mmCIF file of C-alpha atoms in Angstrom:
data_model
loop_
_atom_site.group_PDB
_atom_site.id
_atom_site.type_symbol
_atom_site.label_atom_id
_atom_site.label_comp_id
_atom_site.label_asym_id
_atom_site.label_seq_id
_atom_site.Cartn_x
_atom_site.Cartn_y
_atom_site.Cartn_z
ATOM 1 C CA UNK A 1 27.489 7.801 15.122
ATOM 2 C CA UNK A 2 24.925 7.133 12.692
ATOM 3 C CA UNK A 3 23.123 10.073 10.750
ATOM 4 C CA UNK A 4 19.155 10.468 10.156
ATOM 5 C CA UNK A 5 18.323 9.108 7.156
ATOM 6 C CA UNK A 6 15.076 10.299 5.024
ATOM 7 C CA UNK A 7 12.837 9.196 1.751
ATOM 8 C CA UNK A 8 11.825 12.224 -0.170
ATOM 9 C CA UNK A 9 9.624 12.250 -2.686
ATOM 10 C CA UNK A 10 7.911 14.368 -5.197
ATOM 11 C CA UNK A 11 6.263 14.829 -8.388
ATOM 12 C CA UNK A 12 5.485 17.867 -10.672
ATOM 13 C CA UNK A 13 5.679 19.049 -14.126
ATOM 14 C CA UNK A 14 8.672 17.568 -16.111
ATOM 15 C CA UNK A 15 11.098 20.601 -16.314
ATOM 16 C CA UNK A 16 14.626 20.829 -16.711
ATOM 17 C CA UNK A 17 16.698 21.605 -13.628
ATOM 18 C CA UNK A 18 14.666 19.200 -11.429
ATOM 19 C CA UNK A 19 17.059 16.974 -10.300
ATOM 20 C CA UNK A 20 19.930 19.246 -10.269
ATOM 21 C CA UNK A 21 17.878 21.126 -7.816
ATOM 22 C CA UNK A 22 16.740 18.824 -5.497
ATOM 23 C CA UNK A 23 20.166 17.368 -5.246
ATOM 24 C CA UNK A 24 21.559 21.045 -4.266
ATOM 25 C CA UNK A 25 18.731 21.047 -1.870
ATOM 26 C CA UNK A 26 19.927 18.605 -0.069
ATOM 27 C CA UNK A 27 23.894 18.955 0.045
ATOM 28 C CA UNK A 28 23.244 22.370 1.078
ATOM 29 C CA UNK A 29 21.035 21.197 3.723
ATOM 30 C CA UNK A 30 24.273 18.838 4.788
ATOM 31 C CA UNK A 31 22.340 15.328 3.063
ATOM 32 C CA UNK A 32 24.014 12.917 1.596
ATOM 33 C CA UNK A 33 22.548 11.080 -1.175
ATOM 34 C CA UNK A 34 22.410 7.224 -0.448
ATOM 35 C CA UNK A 35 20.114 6.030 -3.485
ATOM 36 C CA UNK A 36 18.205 8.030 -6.425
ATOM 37 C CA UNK A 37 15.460 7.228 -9.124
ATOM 38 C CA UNK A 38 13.077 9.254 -11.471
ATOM 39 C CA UNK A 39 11.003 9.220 -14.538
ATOM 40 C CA UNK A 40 9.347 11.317 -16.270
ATOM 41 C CA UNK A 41 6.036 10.290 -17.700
ATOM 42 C CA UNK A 42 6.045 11.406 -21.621
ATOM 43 C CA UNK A 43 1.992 10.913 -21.694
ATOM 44 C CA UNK A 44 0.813 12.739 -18.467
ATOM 45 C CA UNK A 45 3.981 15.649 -19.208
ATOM 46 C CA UNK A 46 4.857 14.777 -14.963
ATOM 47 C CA UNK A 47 8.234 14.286 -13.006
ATOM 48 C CA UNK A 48 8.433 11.933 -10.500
ATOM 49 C CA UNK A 49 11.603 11.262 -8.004
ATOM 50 C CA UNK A 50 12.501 9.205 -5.083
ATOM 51 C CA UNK A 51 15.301 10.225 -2.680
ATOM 52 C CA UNK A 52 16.951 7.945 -0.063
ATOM 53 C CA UNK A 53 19.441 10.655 2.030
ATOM 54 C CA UNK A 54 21.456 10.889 5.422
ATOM 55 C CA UNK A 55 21.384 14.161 7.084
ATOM 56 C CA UNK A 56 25.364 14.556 8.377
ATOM 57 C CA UNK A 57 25.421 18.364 9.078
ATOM 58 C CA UNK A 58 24.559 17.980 12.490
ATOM 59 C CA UNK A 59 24.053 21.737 12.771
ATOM 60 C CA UNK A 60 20.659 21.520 10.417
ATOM 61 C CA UNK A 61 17.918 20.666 12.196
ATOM 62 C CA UNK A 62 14.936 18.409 11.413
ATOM 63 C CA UNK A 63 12.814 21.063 11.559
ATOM 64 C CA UNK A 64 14.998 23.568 8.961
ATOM 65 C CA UNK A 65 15.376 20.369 6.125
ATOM 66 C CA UNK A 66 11.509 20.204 6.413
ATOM 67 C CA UNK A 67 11.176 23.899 5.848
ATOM 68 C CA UNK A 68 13.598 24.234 3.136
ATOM 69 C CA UNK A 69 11.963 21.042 1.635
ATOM 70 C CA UNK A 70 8.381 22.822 1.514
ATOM 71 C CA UNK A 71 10.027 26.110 0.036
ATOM 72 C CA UNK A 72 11.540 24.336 -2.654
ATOM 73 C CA UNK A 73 8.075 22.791 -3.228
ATOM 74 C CA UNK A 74 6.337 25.918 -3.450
ATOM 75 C CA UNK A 75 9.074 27.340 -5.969
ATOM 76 C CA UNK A 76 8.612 24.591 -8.201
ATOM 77 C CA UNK A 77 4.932 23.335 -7.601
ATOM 78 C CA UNK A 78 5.875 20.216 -6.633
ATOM 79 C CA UNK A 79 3.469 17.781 -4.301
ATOM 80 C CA UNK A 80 6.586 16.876 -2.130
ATOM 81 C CA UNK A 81 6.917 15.023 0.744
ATOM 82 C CA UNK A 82 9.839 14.104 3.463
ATOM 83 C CA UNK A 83 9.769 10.568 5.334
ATOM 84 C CA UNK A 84 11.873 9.234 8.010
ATOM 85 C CA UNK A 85 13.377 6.459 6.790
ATOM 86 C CA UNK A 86 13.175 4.571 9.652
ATOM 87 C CA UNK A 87 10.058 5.229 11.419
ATOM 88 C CA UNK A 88 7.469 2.443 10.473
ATOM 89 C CA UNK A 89 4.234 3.183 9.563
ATOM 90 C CA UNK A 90 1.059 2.517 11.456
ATOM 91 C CA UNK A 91 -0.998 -0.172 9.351
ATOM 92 C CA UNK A 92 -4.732 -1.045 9.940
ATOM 93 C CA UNK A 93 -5.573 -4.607 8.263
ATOM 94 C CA UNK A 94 -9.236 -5.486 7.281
ATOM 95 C CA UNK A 95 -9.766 -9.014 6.488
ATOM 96 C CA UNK A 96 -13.398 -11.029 6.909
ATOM 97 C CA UNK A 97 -13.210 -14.674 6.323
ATOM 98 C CA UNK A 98 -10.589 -15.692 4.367
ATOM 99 C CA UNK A 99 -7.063 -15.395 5.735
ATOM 100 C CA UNK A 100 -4.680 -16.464 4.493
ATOM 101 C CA UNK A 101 -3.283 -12.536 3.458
ATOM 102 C CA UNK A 102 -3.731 -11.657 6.693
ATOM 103 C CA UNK A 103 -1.820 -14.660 8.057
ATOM 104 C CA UNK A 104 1.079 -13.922 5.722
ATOM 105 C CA UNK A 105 1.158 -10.330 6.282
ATOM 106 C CA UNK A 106 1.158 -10.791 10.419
ATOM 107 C CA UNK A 107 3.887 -13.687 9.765
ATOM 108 C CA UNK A 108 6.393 -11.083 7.520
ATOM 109 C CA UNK A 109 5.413 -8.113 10.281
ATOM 110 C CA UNK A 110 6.527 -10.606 13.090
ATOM 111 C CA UNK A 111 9.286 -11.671 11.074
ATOM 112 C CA UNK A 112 10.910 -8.521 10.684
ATOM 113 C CA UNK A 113 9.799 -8.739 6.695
ATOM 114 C CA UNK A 114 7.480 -5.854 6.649
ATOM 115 C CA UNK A 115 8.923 -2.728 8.518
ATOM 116 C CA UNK A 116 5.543 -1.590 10.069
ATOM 117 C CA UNK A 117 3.346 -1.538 12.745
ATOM 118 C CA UNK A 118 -0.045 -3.013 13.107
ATOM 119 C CA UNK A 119 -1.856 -1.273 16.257
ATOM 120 C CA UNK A 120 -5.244 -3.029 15.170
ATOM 121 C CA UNK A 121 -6.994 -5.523 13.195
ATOM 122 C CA UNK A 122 -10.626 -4.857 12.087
ATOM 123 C CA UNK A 123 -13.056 -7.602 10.670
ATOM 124 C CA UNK A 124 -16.981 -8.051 10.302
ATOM 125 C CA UNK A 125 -16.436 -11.587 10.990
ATOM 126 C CA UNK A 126 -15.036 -13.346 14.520
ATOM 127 C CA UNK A 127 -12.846 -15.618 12.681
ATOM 128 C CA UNK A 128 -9.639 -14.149 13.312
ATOM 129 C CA UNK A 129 -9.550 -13.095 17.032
ATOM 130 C CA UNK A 130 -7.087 -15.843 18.519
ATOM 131 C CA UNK A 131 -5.350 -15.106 15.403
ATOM 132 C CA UNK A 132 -4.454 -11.910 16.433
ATOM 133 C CA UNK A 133 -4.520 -12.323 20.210
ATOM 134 C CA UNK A 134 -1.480 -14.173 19.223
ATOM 135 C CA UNK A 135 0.735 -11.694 17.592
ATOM 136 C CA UNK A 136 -0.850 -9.484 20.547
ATOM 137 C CA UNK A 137 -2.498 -6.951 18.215
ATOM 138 C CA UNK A 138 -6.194 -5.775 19.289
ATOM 139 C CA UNK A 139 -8.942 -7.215 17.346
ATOM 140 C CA UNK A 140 -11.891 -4.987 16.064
ATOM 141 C CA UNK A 141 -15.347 -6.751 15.533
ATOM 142 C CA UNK A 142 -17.157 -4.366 13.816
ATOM 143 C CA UNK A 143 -20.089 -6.421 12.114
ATOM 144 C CA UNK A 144 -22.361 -4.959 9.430
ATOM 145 C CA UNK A 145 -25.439 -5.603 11.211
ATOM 146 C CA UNK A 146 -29.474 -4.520 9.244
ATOM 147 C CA UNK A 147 -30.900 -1.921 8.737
ATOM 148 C CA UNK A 148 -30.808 1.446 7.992
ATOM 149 C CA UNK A 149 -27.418 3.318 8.962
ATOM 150 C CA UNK A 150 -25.472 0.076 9.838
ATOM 151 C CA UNK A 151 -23.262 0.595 7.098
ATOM 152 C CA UNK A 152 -22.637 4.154 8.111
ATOM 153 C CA UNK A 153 -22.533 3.459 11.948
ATOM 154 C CA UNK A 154 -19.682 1.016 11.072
ATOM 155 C CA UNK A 155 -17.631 2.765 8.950
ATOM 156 C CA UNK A 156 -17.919 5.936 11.000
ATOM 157 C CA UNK A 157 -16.261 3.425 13.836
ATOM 158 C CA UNK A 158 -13.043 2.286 11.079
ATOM 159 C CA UNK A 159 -12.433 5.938 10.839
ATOM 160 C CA UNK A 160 -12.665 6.714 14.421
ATOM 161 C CA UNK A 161 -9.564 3.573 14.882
ATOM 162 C CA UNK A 162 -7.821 5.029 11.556
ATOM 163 C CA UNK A 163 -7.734 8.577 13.301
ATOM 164 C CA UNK A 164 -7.218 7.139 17.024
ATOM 165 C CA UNK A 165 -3.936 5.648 16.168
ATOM 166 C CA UNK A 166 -2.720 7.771 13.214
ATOM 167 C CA UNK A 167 -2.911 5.130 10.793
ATOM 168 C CA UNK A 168 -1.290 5.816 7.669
ATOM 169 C CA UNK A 169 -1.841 2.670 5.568
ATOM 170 C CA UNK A 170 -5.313 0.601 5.384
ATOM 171 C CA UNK A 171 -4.851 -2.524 4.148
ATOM 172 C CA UNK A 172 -8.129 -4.771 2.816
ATOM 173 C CA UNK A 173 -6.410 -8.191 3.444
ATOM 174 C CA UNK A 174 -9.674 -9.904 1.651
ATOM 175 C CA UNK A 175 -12.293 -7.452 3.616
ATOM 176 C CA UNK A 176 -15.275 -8.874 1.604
ATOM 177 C CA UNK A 177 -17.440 -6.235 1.524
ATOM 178 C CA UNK A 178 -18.062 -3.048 -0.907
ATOM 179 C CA UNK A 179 -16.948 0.404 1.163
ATOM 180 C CA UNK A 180 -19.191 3.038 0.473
ATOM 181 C CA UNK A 181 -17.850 6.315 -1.894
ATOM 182 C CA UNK A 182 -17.961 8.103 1.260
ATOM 183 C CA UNK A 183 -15.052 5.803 2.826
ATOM 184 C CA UNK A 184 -13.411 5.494 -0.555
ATOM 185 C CA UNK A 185 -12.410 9.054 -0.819
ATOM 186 C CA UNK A 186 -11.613 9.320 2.702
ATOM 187 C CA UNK A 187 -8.701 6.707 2.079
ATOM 188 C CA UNK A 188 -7.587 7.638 -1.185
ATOM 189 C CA UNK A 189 -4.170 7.213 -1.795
ATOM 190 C CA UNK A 190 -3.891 5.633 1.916
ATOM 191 C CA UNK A 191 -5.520 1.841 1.036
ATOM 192 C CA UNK A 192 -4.633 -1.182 -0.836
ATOM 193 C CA UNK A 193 -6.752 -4.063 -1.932
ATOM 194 C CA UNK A 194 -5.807 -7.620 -3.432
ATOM 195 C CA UNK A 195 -7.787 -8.331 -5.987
ATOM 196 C CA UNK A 196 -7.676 -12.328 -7.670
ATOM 197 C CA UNK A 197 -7.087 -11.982 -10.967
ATOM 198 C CA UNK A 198 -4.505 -10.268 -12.576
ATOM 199 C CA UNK A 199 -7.358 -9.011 -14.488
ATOM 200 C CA UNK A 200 -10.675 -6.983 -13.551
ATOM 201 C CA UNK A 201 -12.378 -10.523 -13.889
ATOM 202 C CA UNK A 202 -14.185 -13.273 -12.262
ATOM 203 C CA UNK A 203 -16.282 -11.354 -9.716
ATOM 204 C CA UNK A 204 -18.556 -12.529 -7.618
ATOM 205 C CA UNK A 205 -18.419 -15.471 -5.690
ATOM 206 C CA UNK A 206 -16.134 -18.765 -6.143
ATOM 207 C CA UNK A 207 -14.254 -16.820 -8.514
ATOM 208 C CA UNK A 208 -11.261 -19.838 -8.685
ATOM 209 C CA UNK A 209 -14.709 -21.465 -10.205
ATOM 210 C CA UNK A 210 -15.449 -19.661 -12.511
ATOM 211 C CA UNK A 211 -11.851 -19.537 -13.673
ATOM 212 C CA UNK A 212 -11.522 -23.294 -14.249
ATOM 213 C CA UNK A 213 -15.054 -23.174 -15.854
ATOM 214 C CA UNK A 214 -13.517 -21.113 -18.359
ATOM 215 C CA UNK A 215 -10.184 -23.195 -18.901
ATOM 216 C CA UNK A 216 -7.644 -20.335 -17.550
ATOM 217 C CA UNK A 217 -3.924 -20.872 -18.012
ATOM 218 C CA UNK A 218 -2.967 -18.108 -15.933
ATOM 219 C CA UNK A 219 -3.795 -17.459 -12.404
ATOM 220 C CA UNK A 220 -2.654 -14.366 -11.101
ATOM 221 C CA UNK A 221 -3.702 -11.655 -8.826
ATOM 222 C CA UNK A 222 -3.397 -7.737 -8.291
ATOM 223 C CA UNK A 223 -2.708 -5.116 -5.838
ATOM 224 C CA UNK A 224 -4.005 -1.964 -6.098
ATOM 225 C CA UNK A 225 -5.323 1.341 -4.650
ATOM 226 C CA UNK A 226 -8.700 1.587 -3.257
ATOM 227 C CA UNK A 227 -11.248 3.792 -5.323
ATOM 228 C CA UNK A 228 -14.842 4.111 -5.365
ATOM 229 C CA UNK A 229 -14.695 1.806 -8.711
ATOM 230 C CA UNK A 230 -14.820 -1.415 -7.395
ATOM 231 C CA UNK A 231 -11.729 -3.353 -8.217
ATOM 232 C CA UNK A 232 -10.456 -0.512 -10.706
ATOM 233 C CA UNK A 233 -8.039 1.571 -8.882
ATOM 234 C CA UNK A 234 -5.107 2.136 -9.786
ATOM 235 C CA UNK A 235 -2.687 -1.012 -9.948
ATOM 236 C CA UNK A 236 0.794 -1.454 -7.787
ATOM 237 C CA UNK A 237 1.702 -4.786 -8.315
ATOM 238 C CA UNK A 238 0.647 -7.839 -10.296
ATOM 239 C CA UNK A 239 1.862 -11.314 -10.950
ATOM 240 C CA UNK A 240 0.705 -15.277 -12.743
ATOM 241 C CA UNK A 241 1.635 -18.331 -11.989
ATOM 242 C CA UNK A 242 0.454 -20.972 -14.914
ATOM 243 C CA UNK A 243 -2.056 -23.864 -14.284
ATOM 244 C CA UNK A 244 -3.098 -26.555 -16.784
ATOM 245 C CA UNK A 245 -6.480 -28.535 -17.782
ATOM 246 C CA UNK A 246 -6.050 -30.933 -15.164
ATOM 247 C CA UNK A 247 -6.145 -28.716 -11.565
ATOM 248 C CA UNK A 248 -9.517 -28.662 -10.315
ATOM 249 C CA UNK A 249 -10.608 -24.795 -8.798
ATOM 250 C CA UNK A 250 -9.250 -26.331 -5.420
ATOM 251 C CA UNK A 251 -6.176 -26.472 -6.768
ATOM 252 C CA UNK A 252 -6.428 -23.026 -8.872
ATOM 253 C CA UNK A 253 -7.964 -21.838 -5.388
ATOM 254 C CA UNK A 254 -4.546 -22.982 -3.643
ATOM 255 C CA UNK A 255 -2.365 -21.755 -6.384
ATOM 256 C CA UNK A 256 -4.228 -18.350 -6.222
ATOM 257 C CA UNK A 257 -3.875 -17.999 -2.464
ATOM 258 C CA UNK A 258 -0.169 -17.912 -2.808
ATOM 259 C CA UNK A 259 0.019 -15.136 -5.564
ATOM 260 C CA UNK A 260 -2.264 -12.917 -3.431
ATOM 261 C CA UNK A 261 0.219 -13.374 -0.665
ATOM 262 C CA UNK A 262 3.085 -12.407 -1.960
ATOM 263 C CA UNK A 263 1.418 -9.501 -4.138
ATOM 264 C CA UNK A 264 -0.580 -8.051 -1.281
ATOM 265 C CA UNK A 265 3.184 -8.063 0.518
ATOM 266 C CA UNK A 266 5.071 -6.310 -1.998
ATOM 267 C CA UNK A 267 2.409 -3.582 -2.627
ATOM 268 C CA UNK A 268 2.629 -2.871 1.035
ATOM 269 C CA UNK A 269 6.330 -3.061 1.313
ATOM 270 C CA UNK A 270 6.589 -0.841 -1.366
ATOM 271 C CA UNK A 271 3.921 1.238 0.032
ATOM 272 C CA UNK A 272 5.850 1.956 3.331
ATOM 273 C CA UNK A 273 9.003 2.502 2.013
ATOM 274 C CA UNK A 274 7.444 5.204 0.297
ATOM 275 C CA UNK A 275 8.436 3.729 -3.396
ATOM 276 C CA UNK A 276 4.738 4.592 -4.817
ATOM 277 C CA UNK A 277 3.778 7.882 -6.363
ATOM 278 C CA UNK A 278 0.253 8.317 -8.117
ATOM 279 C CA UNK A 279 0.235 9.285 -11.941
ATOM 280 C CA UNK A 280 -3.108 9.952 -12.589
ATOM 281 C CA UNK A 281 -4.727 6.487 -12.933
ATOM 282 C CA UNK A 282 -1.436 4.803 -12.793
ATOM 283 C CA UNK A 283 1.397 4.265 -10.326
ATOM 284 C CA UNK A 284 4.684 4.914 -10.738
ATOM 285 C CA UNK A 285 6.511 2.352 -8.627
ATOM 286 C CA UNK A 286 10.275 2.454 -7.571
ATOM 287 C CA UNK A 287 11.844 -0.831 -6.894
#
């Protein structure tokens, strides 16, 4: 018979006793611990742990570990919080022209790669409908059309799907356009952007351009929360791969595609296995 298993994480001010606690916690809630981490940040003076556990006690319920897990919280002000381990989250992608992130991530979700689900696909653009009539995921044309209020009319409608089917992770699979502070704060901590560079540079358009205009040697790309500061949240994941003086931007374009891939999939791995906690304007991430 196999046992409920649980992520728990939490983060508070660095103290001592934390872990001893938390680990009493849970073996006298019957858990057994399958995997541990933890840091403590020496700058920001905050704790941070991750805790992979199997409920055995068959006599302690789902609903007592929850409440013992909130007590605890509220004895040590800690922001904790208790996952299933293997319920997949509910993931909204965003994506306007370009797709090759979205293609990757659909290909890893079909794949068994990425242990979510994707209940819709949203896009200003009709590019990508057969694309995801094929993986038999509804497609959301929500175009920015003029005039006054479009902007707000449209966004209104991405919250309506985010709250329609309880969508816990919103993923900006290169959705081209700037979301408005209002949007911003209403996915903090709950959206991810890939952003090409691994760097805050080359914006604008034909930014694989301007990076062989300038002679690069590095081509990279980073994932990171969405903020109201445009490409300047903070950062999950990064990675390079090296190009030379005699690539053209096609090439750096085609190099580039690949490191947003596989970023943009490890941030949101990471993401739903609940190995991400916030540190200010920082991540703590644990592999």
């Amino acid at each position: 018979m196999s046992h409920p298993e649980y992520i728990l994480t939490l983060s508070c001010l660095d103290q001592r006793g934390i872990v001893h606690r938390v680990s009493g916690f849970l073996a006298d809630h019957g858990c057994n611990i399958i995997d541990s981490a933890q840091f403590g940040d020496a700058e920001s003076k905050l704790f941070f742990m991750r805790v992979h556990c199997a409920l055995e006690d068959a006599a302690v319920s789902d609903l007592q570990l929850r409440a013992g897990f909130a007590e605890l919280c509220a004895q040590m002000r800690m922001a904790g919080q208790l996952h299933h381990a293997h319920v997949k989250p509910r993931v909204l992608l965003m994506v306007s022209k370009i797709g090759h992130c979205l293609n990757d991530l659909l290909f890893r979700y079909k794949s068994g790669l990425l242990p979510v689900e994707i209940p819709a696909i949203v896009s200003n653009h009709m590019d990508f409908y057969q694309l995801a009539a094929s993986y038999n995921i509804p497609f959301h044309h929500l175009p920015l059309a003029a005039g006054a209020g479009a902007r707000q009319a449209q966004e209104a409608r991405i919250l309506e799907l985010m709250d329609s089917h309880r969508i816990e992770l919103v993923v900006l699979a290169r959705y081209m356009q700037i979301l408005s502070p209002a949007l911003c704060e209403a996915m903090r901590g709950k959206a991810i952007n890939i952003h090409h560079s691994f760097l805050p540079s080359f914006k604008g358009a034909k930014p694989y351009a301007q990076a062989h205009h300038r002679g690069v040697k590095l081509i990279g790309a980073t994932a990171h929360f969405v903020t109201g500061d445009l490409d300047e949240g903070p950062i999950i994941e990064q990675d390079v791969e090296r190009v030379d003086h005699a690539m053209d931007a096609e090439a750096l374009s085609a190099i580039g595609r690949d490191v947003e891939c596989v970023v943009l999939a490890r941030a949101v791995k990471w993401f739903v296995e609940h190995r991400i906690l916030q540190n200010g304007d920082k991540t703590v991430v644990f592999k």
